[in-house]
Short mmCIF file of C-alpha atoms in Angstrom, two decimals:
data_model
loop_
_atom_site.label_atom_id
_atom_site.label_comp_id
_atom_site.label_asym_id
_atom_site.label_seq_id
_atom_site.Cartn_x
_atom_site.Cartn_y
_atom_site.Cartn_z
CA UNK W 19 52.89 129.01 159.63
CA UNK W 20 49.80 128.52 157.18
CA UNK W 21 45.84 128.86 158.91
CA UNK W 22 43.46 126.43 157.81
CA UNK W 23 40.71 127.83 155.99
CA UNK W 24 36.76 126.74 155.31
CA UNK W 25 35.32 126.65 151.73
CA UNK W 26 32.38 128.52 151.95
CA UNK W 27 30.76 126.90 149.21
CA UNK W 28 31.08 123.32 150.13
CA UNK W 29 32.12 123.39 153.81
CA UNK W 30 35.76 121.75 153.46
CA UNK W 31 38.86 122.60 155.43
CA UNK W 32 41.74 123.19 153.71
CA UNK W 33 45.28 125.07 153.98
CA UNK W 34 44.92 126.42 150.33
CA UNK W 35 43.68 130.00 149.77
CA UNK W 36 40.66 128.36 146.97
CA UNK W 37 38.96 125.12 147.43
CA UNK W 38 39.60 122.68 144.11
CA UNK W 39 36.13 121.73 145.00
CA UNK W 40 34.42 124.59 143.75
CA UNK W 41 35.63 125.69 140.40
CA UNK W 42 34.68 128.10 137.49
CA UNK W 43 34.87 125.19 134.89
CA UNK W 44 31.81 123.77 133.94
CA UNK W 45 31.01 120.07 134.09
CA UNK W 46 32.19 117.06 132.26
CA UNK W 47 30.15 116.35 129.42
CA UNK W 48 28.33 113.38 129.05
CA UNK W 49 26.62 111.54 126.18
CA UNK W 50 24.24 110.91 128.79
CA UNK W 51 22.79 114.10 129.62
CA UNK W 52 19.21 114.06 130.09
CA UNK W 53 18.75 117.69 130.10
CA UNK W 54 20.85 118.60 126.83
CA UNK W 55 18.02 118.79 124.44
CA UNK W 56 16.17 121.29 126.97
CA UNK W 57 18.90 123.44 127.34
CA UNK W 58 19.69 123.76 123.38
CA UNK W 59 15.76 124.48 123.30
CA UNK W 60 16.16 127.38 125.78
CA UNK W 61 19.10 128.90 124.40
CA UNK W 62 17.79 128.76 120.81
CA UNK W 63 14.40 130.51 121.84
CA UNK W 64 16.56 132.79 123.83
CA UNK W 65 18.80 133.81 121.47
CA UNK W 66 15.91 134.20 118.70
CA UNK W 67 14.17 136.55 120.93
CA UNK W 68 17.23 138.74 121.41
CA UNK W 69 17.47 138.48 117.62
CA UNK W 70 20.96 136.71 117.50
CA UNK W 71 19.57 134.11 115.57
#
């Protein structure tokens, strides 16, 4: 007999050990991503500060 588990991240109940909603995978890429340019600029600035570029 299994116990009902509650996900601490989303609050959903499941019979599995891990919740399928909370995932380690990144979000799906979208061409309409409004913040992609800002993320790239921030990454480039941090890489330059660390001497990686």
